mmCIF file of C-alpha atoms and ligand atoms in Angstrom:
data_model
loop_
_atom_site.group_PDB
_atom_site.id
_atom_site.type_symbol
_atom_site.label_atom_id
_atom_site.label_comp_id
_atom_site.label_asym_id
_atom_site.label_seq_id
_atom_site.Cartn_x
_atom_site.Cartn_y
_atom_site.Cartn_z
ATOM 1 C CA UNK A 1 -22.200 8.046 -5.307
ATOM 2 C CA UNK A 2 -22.870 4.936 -3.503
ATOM 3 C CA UNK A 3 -19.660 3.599 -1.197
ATOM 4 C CA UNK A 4 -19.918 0.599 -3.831
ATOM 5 C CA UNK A 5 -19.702 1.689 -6.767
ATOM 6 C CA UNK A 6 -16.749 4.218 -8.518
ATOM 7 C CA UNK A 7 -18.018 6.971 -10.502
ATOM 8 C CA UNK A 8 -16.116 6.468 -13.756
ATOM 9 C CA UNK A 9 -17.857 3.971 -15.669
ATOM 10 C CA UNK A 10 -16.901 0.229 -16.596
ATOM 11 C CA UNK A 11 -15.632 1.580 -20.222
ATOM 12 C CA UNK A 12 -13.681 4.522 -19.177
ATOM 13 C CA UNK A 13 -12.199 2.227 -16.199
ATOM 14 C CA UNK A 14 -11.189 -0.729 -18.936
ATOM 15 C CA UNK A 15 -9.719 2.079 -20.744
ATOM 16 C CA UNK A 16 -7.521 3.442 -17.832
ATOM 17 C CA UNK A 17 -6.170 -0.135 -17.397
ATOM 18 C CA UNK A 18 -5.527 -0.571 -20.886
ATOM 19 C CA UNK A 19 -2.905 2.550 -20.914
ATOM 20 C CA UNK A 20 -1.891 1.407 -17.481
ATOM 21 C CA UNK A 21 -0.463 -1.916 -18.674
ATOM 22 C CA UNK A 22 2.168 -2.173 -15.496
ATOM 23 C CA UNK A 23 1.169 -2.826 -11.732
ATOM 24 C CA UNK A 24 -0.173 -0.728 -9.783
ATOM 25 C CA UNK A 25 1.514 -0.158 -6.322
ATOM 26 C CA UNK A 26 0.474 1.034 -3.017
ATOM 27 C CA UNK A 27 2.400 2.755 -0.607
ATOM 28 C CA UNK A 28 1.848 4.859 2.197
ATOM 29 C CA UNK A 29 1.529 4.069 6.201
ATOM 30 C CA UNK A 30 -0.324 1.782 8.162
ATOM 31 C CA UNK A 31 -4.223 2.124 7.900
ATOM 32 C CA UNK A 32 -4.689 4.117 5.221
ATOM 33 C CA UNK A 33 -6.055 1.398 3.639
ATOM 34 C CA UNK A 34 -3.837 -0.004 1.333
ATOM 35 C CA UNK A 35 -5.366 -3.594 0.925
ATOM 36 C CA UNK A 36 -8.749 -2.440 0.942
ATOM 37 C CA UNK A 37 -8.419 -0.371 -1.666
ATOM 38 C CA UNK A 38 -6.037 -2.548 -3.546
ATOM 39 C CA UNK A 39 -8.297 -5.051 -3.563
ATOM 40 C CA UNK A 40 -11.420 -2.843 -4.870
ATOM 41 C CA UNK A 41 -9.499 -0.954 -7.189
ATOM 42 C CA UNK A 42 -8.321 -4.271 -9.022
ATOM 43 C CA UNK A 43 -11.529 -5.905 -8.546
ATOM 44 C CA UNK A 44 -12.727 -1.876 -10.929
ATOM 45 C CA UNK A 45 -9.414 -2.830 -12.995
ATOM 46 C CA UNK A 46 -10.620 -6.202 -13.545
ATOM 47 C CA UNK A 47 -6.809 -7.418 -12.469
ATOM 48 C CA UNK A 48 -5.326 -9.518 -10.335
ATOM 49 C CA UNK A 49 -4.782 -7.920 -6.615
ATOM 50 C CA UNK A 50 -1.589 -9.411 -4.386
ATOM 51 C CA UNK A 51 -1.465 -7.980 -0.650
ATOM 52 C CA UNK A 52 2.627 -8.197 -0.064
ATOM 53 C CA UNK A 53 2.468 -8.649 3.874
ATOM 54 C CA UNK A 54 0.099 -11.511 3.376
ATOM 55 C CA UNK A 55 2.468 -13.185 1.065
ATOM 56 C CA UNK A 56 4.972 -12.691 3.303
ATOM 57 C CA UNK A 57 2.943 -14.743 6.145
ATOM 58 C CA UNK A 58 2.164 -17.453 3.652
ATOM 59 C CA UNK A 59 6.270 -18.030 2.241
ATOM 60 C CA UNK A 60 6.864 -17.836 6.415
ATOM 61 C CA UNK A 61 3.684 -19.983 7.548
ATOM 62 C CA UNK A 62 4.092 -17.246 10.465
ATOM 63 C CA UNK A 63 2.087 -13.749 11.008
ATOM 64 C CA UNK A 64 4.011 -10.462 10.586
ATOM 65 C CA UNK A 65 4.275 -9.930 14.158
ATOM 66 C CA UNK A 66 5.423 -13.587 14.804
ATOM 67 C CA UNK A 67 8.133 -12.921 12.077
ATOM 68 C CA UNK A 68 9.305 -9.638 14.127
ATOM 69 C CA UNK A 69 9.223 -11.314 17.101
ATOM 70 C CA UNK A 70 11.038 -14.869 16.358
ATOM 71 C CA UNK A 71 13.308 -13.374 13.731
ATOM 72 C CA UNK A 72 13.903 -9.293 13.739
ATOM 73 C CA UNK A 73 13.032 -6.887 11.337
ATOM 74 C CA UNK A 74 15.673 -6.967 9.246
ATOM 75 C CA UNK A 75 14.523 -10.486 7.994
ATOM 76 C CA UNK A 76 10.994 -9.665 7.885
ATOM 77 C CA UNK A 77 12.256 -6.372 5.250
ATOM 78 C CA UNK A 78 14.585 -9.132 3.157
ATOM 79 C CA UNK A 79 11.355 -11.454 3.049
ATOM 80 C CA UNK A 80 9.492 -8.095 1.424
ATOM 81 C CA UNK A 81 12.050 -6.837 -0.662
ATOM 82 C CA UNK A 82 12.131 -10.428 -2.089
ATOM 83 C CA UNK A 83 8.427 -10.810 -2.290
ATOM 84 C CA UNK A 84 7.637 -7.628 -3.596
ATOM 85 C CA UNK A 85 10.220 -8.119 -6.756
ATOM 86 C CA UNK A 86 8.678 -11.166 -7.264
ATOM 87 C CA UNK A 87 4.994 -9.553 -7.697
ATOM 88 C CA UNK A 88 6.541 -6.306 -9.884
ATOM 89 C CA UNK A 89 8.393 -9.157 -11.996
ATOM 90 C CA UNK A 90 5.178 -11.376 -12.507
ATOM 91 C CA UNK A 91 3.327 -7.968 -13.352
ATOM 92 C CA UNK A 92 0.855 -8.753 -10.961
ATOM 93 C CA UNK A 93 -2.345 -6.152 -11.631
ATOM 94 C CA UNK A 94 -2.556 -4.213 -7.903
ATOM 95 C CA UNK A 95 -0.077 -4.722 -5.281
ATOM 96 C CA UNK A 96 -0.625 -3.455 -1.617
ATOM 97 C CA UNK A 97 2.748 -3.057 0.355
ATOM 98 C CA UNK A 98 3.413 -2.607 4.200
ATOM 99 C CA UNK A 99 4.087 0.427 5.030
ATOM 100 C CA UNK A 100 7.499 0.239 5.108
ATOM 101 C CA UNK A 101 8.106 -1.181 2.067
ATOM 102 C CA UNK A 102 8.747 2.074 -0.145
ATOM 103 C CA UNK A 103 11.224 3.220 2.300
ATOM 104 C CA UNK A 104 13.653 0.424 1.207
ATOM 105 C CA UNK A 105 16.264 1.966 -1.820
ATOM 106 C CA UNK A 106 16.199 -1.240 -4.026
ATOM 107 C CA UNK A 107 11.856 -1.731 -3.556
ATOM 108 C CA UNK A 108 11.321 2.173 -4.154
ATOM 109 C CA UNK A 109 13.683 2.340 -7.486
ATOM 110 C CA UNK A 110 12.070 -1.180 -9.297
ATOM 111 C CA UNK A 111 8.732 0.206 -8.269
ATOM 112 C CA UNK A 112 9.461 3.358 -9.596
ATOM 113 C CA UNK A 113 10.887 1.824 -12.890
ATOM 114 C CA UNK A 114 8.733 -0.868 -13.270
ATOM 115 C CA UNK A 115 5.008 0.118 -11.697
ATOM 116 C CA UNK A 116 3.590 2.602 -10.760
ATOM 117 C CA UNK A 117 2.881 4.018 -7.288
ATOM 118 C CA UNK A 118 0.075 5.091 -5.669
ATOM 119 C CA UNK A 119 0.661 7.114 -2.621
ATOM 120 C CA UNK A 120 -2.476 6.828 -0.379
ATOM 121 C CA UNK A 121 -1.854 9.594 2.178
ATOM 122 C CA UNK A 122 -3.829 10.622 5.253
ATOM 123 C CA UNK A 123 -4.135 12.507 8.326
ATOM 124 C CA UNK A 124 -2.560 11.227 11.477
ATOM 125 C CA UNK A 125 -6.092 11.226 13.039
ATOM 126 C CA UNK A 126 -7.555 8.898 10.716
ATOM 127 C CA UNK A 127 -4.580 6.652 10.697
ATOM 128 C CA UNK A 128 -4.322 6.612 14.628
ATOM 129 C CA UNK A 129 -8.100 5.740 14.633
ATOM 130 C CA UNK A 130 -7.751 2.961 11.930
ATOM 131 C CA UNK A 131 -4.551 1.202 13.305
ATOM 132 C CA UNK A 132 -6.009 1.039 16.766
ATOM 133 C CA UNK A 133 -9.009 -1.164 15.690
ATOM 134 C CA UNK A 134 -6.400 -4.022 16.190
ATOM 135 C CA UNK A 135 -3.381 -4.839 17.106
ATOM 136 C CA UNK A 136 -1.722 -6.761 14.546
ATOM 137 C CA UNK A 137 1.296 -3.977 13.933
ATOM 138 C CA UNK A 138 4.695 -4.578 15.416
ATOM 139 C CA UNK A 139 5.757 -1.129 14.842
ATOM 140 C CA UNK A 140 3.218 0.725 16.979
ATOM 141 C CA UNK A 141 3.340 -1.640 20.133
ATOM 142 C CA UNK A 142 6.192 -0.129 21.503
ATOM 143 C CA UNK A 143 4.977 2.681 22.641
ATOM 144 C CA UNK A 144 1.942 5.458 21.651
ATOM 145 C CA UNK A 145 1.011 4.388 18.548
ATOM 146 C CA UNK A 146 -0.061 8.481 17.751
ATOM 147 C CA UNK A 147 3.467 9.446 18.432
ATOM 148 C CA UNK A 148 5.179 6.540 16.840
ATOM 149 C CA UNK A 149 2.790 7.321 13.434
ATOM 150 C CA UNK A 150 3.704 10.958 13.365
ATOM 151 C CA UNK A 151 7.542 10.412 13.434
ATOM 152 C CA UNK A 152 6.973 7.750 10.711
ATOM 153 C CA UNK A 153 4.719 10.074 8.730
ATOM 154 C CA UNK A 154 7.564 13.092 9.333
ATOM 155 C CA UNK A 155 10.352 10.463 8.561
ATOM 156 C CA UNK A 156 8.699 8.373 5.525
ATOM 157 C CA UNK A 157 7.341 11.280 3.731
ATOM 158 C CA UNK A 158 10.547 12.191 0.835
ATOM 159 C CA UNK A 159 10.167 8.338 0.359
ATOM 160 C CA UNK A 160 6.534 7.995 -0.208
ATOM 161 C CA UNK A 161 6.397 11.776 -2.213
ATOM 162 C CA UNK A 162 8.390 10.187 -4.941
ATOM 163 C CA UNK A 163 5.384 8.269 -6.183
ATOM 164 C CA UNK A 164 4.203 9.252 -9.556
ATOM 165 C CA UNK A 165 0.586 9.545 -7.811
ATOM 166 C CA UNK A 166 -0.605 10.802 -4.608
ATOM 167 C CA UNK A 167 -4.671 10.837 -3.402
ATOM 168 C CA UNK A 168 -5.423 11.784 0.712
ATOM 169 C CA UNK A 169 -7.949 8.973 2.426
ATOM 170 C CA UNK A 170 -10.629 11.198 4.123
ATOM 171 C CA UNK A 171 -12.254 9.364 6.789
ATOM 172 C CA UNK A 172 -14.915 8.567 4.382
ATOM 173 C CA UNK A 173 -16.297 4.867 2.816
ATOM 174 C CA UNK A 174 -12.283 3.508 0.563
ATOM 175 C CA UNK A 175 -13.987 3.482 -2.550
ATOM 176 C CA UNK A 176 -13.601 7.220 -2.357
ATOM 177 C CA UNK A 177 -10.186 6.565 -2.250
ATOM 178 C CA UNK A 178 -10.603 4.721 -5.195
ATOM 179 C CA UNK A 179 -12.503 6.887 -7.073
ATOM 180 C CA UNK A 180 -9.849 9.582 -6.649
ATOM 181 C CA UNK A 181 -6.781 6.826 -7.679
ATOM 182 C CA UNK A 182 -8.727 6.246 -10.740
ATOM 183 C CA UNK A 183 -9.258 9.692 -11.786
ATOM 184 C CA UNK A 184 -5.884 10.471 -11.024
ATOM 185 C CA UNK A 185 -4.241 7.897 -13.071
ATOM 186 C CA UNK A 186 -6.836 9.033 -15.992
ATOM 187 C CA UNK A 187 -5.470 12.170 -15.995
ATOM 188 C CA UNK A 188 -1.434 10.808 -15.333
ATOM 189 C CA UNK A 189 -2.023 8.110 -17.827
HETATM 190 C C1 S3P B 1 4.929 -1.857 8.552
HETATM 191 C C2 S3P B 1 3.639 -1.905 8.078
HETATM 192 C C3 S3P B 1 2.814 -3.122 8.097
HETATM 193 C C4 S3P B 1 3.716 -4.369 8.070
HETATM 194 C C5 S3P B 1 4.726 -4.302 9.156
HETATM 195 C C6 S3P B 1 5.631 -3.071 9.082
HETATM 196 C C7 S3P B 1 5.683 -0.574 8.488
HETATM 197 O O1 S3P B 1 1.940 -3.142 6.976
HETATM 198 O O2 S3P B 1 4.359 -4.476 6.816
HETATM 199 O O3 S3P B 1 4.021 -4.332 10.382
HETATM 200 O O4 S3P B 1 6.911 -0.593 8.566
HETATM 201 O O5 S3P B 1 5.029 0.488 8.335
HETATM 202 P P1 S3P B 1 0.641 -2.178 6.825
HETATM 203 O O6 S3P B 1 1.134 -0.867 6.298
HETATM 204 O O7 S3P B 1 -0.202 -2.893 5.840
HETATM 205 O O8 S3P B 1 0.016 -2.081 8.164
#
């Protein structure tokens, strides 16, 4: 398999998103690759992709870590509770979240009922080696970011395990990753 291509082909992949007929929504923590995948696996899907932190940025003309810093995180989570309704309710095709997103009781139950989700797990290894390619995270500047992503792994986890669909990111090219979302919504479908 080449990292650009996934190995189902284009009719069994039009087929999946045929059944699928709801977003698709990915959780899971920072740098597992949530908009790189999302956008691949809706570019395979032939649907429309929607990153949720970007669209937070764009309704705030401000960066995520600008909105922590000038306004606190509990407006930054109101901004993606809102957003992320907005994309479910529009039935946009693939929908990355922050990390954080699936945590929140009213985001994880429309998800849930209206979309599925795509847990994209990893080890803390991989995520600590992703995330510290830049610094664009709020969360993880407060301290070591391997120690702050291990208690948010430990603490997020019942959240995130109530997905209908879980892969693991290796370290490996993302299309892997979705490869293995494909085929596991195949067999889910
Ligand atoms: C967060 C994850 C970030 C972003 C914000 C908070 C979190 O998104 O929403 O910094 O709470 O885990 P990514 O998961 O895309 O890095």
């Amino acid at each position: 398999m080449t990292s650009e291509e996934p190995t189902l082909n284009s009719s069994q992949i039009a087929d999946i998103a045929k059944r699928l007929g709801r977003p698709l929504v990915l959780v899971g923590l920072m740098g597992v690759g949530k908009s790189t995948v999302g956008k691949r696996l809706a570019s395979a899907l032939l649907r429309d992709f929607a990153d949720a932190d970007e669209e937070i940025e764009e309704a705030a003309q401000r960066s995520v870590s600008e909105i922590f810093e000038e306004f606190g995180e509990a407006y930054f989570r109101d901004g993606e509770r809102r957003v992320i309704a907005r994309l479910v309710e529009d039935g946009t095709g693939v929908i990355a979240t922050g990390g954080g997103a699936f945590v929140d009781p009213e985001t994880r139950s429309l998800i849930l009922d209206r979309a599925v989700a795509v847990w994209i797990d990893a080890e803390l290894e991989t995520l600590v080696e992703r995330t510290g390619r830049r610094d664009t995270r709020p969360l993880l500047r407060n301290g070591d970011p391997a120690e702050i992503l291990g208690r948010l792994m430990e603490d997020r986890k019942p959240f995130y395990s109530q997905a209908q669909i879980r892969v693991v990111s290796g370290d490996g090219p993302h299309m892997r990753t979705v490869d293995a979302i494909l085929k596991e919504l195949d067999a889910w479908l």
